[in-house]
Every structure is written in C-alpha cells, then in structure tokens.
Short mmCIF file of C-alpha atoms in Angstrom, two decimals:
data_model
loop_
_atom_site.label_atom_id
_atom_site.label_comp_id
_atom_site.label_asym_id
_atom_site.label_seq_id
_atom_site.Cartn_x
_atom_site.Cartn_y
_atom_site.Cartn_z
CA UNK A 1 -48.94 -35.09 3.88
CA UNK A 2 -49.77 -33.99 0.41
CA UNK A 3 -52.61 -31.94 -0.64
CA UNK A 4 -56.41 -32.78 -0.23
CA UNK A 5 -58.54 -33.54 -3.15
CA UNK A 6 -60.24 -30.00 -3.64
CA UNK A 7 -57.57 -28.47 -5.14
CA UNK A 8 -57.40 -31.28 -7.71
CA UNK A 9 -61.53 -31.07 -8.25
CA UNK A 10 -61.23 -27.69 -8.44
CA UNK A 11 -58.28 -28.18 -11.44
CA UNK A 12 -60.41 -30.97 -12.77
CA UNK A 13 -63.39 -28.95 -12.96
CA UNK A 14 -61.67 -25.91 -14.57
CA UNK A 15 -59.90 -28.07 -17.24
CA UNK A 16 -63.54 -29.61 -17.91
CA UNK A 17 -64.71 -26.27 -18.23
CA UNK A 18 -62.46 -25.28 -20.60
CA UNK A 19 -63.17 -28.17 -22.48
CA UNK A 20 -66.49 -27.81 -23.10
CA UNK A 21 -66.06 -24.65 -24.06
CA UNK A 22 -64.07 -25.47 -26.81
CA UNK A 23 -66.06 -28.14 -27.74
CA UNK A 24 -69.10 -25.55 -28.03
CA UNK A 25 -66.98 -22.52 -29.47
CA UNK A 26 -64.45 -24.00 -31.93
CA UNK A 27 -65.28 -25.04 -35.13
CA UNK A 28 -62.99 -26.96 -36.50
CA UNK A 29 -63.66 -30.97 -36.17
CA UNK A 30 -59.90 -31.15 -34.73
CA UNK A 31 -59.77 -28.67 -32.45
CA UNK A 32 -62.87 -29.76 -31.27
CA UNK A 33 -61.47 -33.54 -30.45
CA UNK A 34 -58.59 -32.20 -28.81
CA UNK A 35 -61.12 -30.13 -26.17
CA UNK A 36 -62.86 -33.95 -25.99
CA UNK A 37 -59.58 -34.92 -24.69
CA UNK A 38 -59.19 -32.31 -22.46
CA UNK A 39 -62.84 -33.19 -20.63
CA UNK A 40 -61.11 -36.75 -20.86
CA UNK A 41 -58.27 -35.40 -18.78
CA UNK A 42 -60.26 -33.60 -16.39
CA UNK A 43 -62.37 -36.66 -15.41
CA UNK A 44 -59.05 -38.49 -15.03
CA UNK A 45 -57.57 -36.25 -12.88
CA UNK A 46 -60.64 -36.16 -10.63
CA UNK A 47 -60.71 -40.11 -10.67
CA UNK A 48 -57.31 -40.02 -9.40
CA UNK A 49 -57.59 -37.75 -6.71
CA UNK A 50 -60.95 -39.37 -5.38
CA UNK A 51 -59.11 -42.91 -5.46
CA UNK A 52 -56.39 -41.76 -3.59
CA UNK A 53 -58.87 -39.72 -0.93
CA UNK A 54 -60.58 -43.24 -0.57
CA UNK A 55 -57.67 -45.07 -0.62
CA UNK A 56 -59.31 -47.19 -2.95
CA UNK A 57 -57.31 -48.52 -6.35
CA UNK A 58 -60.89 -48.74 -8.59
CA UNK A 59 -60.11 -45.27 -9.43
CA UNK A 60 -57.03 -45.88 -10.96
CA UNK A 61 -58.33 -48.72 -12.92
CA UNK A 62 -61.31 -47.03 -14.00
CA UNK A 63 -58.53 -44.25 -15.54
CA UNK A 64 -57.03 -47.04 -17.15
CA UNK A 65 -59.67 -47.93 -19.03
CA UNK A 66 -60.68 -44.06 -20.10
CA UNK A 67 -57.35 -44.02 -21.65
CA UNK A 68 -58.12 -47.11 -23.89
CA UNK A 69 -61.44 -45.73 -24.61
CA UNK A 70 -60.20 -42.60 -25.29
CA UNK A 71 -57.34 -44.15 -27.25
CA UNK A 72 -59.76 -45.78 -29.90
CA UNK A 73 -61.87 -43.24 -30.12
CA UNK A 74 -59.35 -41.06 -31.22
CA UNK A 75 -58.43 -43.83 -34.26
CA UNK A 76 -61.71 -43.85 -35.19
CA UNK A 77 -62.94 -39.96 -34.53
CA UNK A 78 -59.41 -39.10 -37.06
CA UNK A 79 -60.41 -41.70 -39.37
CA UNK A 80 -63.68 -39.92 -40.01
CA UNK A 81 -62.14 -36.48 -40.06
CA UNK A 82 -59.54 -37.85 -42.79
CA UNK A 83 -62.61 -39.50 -44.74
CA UNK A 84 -64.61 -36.38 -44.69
CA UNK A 85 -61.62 -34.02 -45.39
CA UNK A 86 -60.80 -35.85 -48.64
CA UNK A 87 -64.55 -36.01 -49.71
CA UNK A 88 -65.26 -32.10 -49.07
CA UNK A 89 -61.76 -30.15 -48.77
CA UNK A 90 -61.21 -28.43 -45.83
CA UNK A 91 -64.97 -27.65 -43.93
CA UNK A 92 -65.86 -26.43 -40.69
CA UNK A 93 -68.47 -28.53 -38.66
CA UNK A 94 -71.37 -25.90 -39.66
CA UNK A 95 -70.63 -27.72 -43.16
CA UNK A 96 -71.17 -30.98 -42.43
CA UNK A 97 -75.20 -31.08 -42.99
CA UNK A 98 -75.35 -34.21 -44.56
CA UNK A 99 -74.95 -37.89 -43.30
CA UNK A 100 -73.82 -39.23 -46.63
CA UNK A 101 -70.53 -38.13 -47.39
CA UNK B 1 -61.18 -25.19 5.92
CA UNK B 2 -58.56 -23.92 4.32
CA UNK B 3 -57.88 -26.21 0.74
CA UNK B 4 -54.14 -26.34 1.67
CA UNK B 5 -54.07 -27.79 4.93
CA UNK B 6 -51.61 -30.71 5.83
CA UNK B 7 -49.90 -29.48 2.61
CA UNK B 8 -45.47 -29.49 2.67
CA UNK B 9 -44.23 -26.55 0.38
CA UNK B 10 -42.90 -28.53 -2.34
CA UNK B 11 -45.91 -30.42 -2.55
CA UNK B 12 -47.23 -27.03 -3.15
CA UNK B 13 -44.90 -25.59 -5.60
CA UNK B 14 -45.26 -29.11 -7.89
CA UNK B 15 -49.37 -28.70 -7.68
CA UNK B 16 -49.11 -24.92 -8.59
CA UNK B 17 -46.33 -25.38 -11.21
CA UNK B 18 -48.53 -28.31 -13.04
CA UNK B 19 -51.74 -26.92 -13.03
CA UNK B 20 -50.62 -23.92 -14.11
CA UNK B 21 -49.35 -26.07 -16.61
CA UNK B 22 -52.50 -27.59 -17.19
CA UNK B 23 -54.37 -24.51 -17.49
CA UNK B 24 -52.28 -22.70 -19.82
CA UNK B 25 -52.33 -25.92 -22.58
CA UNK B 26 -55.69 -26.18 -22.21
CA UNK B 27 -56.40 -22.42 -22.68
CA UNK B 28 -53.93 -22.83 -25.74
CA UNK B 29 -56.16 -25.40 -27.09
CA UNK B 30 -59.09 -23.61 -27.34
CA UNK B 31 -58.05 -20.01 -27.84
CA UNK B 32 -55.27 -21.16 -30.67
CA UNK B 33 -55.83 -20.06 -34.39
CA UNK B 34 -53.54 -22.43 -35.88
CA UNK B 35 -54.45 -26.09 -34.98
CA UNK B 36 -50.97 -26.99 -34.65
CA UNK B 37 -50.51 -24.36 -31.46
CA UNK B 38 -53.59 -26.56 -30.18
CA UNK B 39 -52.38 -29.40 -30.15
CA UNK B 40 -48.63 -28.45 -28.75
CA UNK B 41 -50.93 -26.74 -26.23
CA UNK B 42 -52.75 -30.54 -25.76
CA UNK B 43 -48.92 -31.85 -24.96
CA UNK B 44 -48.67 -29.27 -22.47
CA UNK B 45 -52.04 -29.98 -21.05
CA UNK B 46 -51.15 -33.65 -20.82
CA UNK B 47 -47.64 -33.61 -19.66
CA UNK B 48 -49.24 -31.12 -16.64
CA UNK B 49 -51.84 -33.68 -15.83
CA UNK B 50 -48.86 -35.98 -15.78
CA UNK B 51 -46.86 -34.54 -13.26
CA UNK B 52 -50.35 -34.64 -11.05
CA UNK B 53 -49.89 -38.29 -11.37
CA UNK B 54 -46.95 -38.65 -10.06
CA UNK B 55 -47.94 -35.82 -7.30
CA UNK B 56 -50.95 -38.15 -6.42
CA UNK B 57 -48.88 -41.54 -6.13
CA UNK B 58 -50.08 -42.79 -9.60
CA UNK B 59 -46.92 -43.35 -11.09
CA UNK B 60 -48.01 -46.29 -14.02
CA UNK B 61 -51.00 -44.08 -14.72
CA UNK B 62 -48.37 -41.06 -15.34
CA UNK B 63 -46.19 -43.41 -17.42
CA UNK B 64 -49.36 -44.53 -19.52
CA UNK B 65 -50.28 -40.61 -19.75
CA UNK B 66 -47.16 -39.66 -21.34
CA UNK B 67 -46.79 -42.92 -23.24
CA UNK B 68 -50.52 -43.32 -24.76
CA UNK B 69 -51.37 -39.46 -25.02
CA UNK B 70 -48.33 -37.50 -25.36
CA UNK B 71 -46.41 -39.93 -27.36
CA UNK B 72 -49.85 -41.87 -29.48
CA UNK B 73 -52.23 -39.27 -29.47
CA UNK B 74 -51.31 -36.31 -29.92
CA UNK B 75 -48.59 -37.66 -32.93
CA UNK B 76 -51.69 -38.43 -34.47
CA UNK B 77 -53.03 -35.37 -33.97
CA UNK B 78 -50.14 -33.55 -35.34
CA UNK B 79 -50.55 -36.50 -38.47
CA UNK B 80 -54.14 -35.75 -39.57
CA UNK B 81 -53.12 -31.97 -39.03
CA UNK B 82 -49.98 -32.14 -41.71
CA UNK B 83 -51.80 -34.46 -43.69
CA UNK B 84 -55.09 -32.76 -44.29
CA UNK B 85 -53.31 -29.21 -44.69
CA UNK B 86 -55.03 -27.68 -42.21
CA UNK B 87 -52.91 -25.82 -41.15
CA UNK B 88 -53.93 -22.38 -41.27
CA UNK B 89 -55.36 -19.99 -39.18
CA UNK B 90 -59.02 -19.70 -38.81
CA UNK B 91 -60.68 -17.05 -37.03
CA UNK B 92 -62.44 -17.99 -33.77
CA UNK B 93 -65.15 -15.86 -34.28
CA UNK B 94 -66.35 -17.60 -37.68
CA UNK B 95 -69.74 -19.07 -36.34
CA UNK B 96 -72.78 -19.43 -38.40
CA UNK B 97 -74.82 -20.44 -34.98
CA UNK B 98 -75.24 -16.73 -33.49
CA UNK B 99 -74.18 -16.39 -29.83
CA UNK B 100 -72.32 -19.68 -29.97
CA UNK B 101 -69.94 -17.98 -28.41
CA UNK B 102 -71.55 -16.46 -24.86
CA UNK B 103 -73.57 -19.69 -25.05
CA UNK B 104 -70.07 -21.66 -25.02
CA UNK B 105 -69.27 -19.43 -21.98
CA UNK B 106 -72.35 -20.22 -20.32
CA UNK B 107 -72.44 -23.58 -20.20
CA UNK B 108 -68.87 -23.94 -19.22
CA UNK B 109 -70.00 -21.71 -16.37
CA UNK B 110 -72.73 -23.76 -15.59
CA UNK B 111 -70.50 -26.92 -15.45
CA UNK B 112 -68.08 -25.16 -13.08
CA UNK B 113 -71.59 -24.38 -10.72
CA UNK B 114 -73.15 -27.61 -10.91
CA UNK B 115 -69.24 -29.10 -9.56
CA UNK B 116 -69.03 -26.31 -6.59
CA UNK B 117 -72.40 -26.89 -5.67
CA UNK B 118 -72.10 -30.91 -5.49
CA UNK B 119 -68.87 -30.10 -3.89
CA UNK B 120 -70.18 -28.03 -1.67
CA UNK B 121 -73.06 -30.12 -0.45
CA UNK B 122 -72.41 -33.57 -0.60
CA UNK B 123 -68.76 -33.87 -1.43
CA UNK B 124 -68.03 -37.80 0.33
CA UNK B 125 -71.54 -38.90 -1.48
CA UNK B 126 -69.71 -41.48 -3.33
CA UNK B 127 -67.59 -42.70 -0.25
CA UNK B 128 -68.89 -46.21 -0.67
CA UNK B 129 -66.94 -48.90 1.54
CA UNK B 130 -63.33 -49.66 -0.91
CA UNK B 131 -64.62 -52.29 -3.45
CA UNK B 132 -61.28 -52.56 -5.75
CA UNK B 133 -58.55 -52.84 -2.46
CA UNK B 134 -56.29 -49.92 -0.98
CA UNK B 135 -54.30 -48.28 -2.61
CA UNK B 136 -52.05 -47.54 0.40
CA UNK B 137 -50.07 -50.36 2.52
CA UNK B 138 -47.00 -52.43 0.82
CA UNK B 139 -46.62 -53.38 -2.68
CA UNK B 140 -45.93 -51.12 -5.95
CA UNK B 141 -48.95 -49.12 -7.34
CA UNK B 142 -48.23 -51.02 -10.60
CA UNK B 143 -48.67 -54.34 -8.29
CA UNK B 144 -51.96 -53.09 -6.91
CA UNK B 145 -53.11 -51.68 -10.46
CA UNK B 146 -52.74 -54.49 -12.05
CA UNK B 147 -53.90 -57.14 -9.10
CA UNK B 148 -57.04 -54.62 -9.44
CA UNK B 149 -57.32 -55.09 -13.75
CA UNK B 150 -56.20 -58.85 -13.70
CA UNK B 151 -58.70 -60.10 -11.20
CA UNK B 152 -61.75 -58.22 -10.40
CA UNK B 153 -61.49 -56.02 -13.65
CA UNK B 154 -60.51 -58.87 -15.85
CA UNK B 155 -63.84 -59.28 -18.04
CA UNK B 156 -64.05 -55.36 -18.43
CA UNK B 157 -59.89 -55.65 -19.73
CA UNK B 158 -60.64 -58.13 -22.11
CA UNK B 159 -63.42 -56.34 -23.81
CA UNK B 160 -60.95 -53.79 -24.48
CA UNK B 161 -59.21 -55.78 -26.59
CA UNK B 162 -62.17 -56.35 -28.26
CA UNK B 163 -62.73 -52.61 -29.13
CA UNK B 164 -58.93 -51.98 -29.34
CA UNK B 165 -59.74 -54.46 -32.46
CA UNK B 166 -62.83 -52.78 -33.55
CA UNK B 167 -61.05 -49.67 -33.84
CA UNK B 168 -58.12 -50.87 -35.59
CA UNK B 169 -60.44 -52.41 -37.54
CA UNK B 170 -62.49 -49.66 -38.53
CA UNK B 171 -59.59 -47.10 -39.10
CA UNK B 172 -58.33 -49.26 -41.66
CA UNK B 173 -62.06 -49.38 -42.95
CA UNK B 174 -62.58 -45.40 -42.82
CA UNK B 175 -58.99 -44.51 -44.35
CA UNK B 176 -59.63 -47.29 -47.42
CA UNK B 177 -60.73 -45.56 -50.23
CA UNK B 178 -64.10 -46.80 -51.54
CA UNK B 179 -63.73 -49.10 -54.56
CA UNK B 180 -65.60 -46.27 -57.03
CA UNK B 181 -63.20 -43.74 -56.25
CA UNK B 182 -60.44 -46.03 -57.12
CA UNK B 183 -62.20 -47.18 -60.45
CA UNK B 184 -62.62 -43.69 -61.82
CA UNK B 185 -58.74 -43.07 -61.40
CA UNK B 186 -57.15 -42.99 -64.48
CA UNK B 187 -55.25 -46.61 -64.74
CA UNK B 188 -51.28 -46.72 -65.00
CA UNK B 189 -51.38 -49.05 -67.37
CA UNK B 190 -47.64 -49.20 -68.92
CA UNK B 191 -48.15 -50.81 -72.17
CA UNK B 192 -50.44 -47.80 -73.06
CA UNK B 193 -47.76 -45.58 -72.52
CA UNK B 194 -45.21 -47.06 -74.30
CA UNK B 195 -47.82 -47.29 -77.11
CA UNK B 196 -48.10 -43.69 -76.76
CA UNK B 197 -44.53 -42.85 -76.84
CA UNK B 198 -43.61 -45.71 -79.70
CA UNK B 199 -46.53 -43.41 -81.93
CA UNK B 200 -45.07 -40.47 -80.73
CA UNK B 201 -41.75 -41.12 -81.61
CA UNK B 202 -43.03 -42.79 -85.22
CA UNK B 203 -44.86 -38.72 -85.72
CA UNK B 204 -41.83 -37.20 -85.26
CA UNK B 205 -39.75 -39.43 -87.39
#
C-alpha cells in the first residue's frame, strides 16, 4: 500500500505556504504569478490525495479544471504585465498606483 | 499514528525524492534574484508535483501537469521574461511597505496553523458519500476521468471553453497596441523617402 494522505497535506500545505509568502514578499508582478501557481499546485496536490483517500474521481476532475483556470489566467495575468511593462518600463508592484495605465 | 504506515520503501524513496523536489523549486521561486532562476525553479516545482501524480495513481493528471504547465506555462513565463528584459537581479529586500517581509512570514505561518489544526481536528470533515464514482475497480484512470468530465461534469467542461475563448480573446485584446499609440508612430511612408533621397541626391549634385 502506498502512503496515506498526510504526508501529501502536509507537502501541500508547505508548498502553499511558500506560496503565499512569495506572493506577500516579492515584488516583482512575475515572480509574484509564479508563487500564484505554486498555491495552484499545492491545492492540486491536496485534491489529489483527498480523491484518492475517498476513492472518489471528483477530485481529479475538479484538478482538471484548476489547470484550465489556471491556464487562462496566466494568458490574461501576462497580457497585463506585457501591457503595463511597455506603458511604464520596468516597475515593481509598489509602482503601480494608478488604474489607468 | 505514525504518517508512514502501510508505506513499501520505494513508495517512500519516490515521495521523499519529489517533494524534496517540490520544496526546493518552490523555495527557488521565491528566494531567486533573477526571475529566470524562478521560473526554472517553477519547472522544478511542477515536474515534482508531477511525479506525485503518478505516485498517487493520477497518471492523465501528471501528463496534463507536464504538458499544460511545464511545457505552456512556464514557456510563457520564460517569454514575457526575455521579452520585457527583466531580467536582472532585484534585491529581495526592496520593499516600500515596512515589515512586508516578517508579515510575509507570518501569514505563511498562519496558513501552515490553520491546515494542522483542521487536520488535526476534523481531518475526514469532507468525507461526504463518493458523488463523482470510484476511482478504484477496473477501467483506466483516463476512462474514469473522463466518464467523470463527459457526463456529470459536462456543463462545467463546456464553460471552459467559453473562458478558454475569453482569454484568448482578451490576450489578443491586452497585447494590441491601442490605436493612439500606433497613430503617433512616425509613418513608413516610402514615397517620402525616396523624395528625400531624390532631393538629397539633386544637393549634392
């Protein structure tokens, strides 16, 4: 038999924690959406571990459809970055005080 | 209870291997100076949380992992990086918030808590009676992932198409350049500069 679930919430958890604290610390816009993803990742790894603990496949769907989510929002979160890049140069987040570009 | 009961060694060595895997790309993402490291640290990250997958019986979802993130995302992370220039180093410690930084720490902290404590207390909470089918028994996991998306899932899959569209949709919108910008370029207009070069040639002679 493989291993239980807590080690994998336990991973999950860690990795989430990590996340956020880029998310808080960093200040660059990309950095930041590459700690998004890794929150992303840690949710997905806990889905999968609490579908297969419940034997229960809506876990693995639900994943599925985080990584389409996660897929556009990463089109449209780059899109922005590239948009406000070319308006301003390179800027940090603490910049950006202003809605119109 | 002991977190590793019931566990073979191999199993073992695969779940230490990846999530030490996992936990060095991730630390690499948020510790690196250069956004490039970050997001090689990402593919790291990813790939890790791959091999978990695989480790957990979810061998399509590992194939879409490496496929959508690995081999999508974090090319177009790389992309924006090369594009924009961004590439240098920036130090961590620039903040203009004060105590961003401890804060960050704290509420990372605080995440980790809140997950031991709901752990801890109520752990099969969610342990509602199997709504989508099991995952074990005969069949593929692809077969029982996709008898899952294709029939009880099926409104929720084609909605996102819908917002795979919108955000095609809008990337092409956001990366357009507005129609001002484009007006105050200076035109190419040829016959002007062969006008210029005919009079510069008719100076010189």
């Amino acid at each position: 038999m493989s291993i239980q679930a807590g080690p994998y919430l336990l991973l999950a958890t860690a990795l989430f924690a990590v996340g956020t604290y880029g998310v808080l610390a960093r200040r660059n816009p990309l950095v930041m959406f590459m700690s998004i993803e890794l929150m992303l990742n840690a949710a997905n790894l806990a889905f999968v571990a609490f579908a297969r603990t419940l034997n229960d496949v809506a876990g693995q769907s639900l994943v599925f459809f985080v990584l389409v989510v996660a897929a556009a929002e990463v089109v449209i979160g780059l899109g922005i970055i590239v948009s406000i890049f070319r308006h301003r140069g390179g800027t940090t987040v603490d910049e950006l005080n202003e809605l119109a570009g | 209870m002991t977190l590793f009961d019931h566990a073979t060694i191999p199993d073992m060595v695969v779940f230490a291997v990846a999530s030490f895997m996992v936990l060095a790309g991730a630390i690499t993402v948020v510790l690196a100076r250069n956004p490039i490291y970050s997001a090689l640290g990402l593919v790291v990250t990813l790939f890790g949380v791959a091999v978990l997958f695989v480790e957990q019986n979810a061998q399509f979802l590992a194939a879409v992992q490496v496929i959508v993130y690995a081999g999508a995302i974090v090319v177009l992370f790389l992309f924006v990086i090369m594009l924009l220039g961004v590439d240098r180093t920036e130090p961590i410690s620039r903040n203009r918030v004060r105590f961003a930084q401890p804060f960050a720490v704290l509420v990372a902290m605080a995440f980790v808590a809140l997950a031991i404590a709901i752990g801890h207390k109520s752990w099969r909470a969610t342990g509602a009676a199997s709504q989508g089918g099991h995952l074990d028994g005969e069949g593929s996991n692809v077969a029982k992932l996709a008898d899952s998306l294709f029939t009880q899932y099926l409104f929720l899959f084609e909605v996102t198409s819908l917002l795979l569209v919108i955000a095609v949709v809008g990337a092409v919108v956001l990366a357009r350049r507005p129609r001002e910008i484009v007006a105050d370029l200076p035109e190419e207009d040829e016959d002007d500069d062969i006008e210029v070069i005919v009079d510069d040639v008719k100076e010189q002679a």
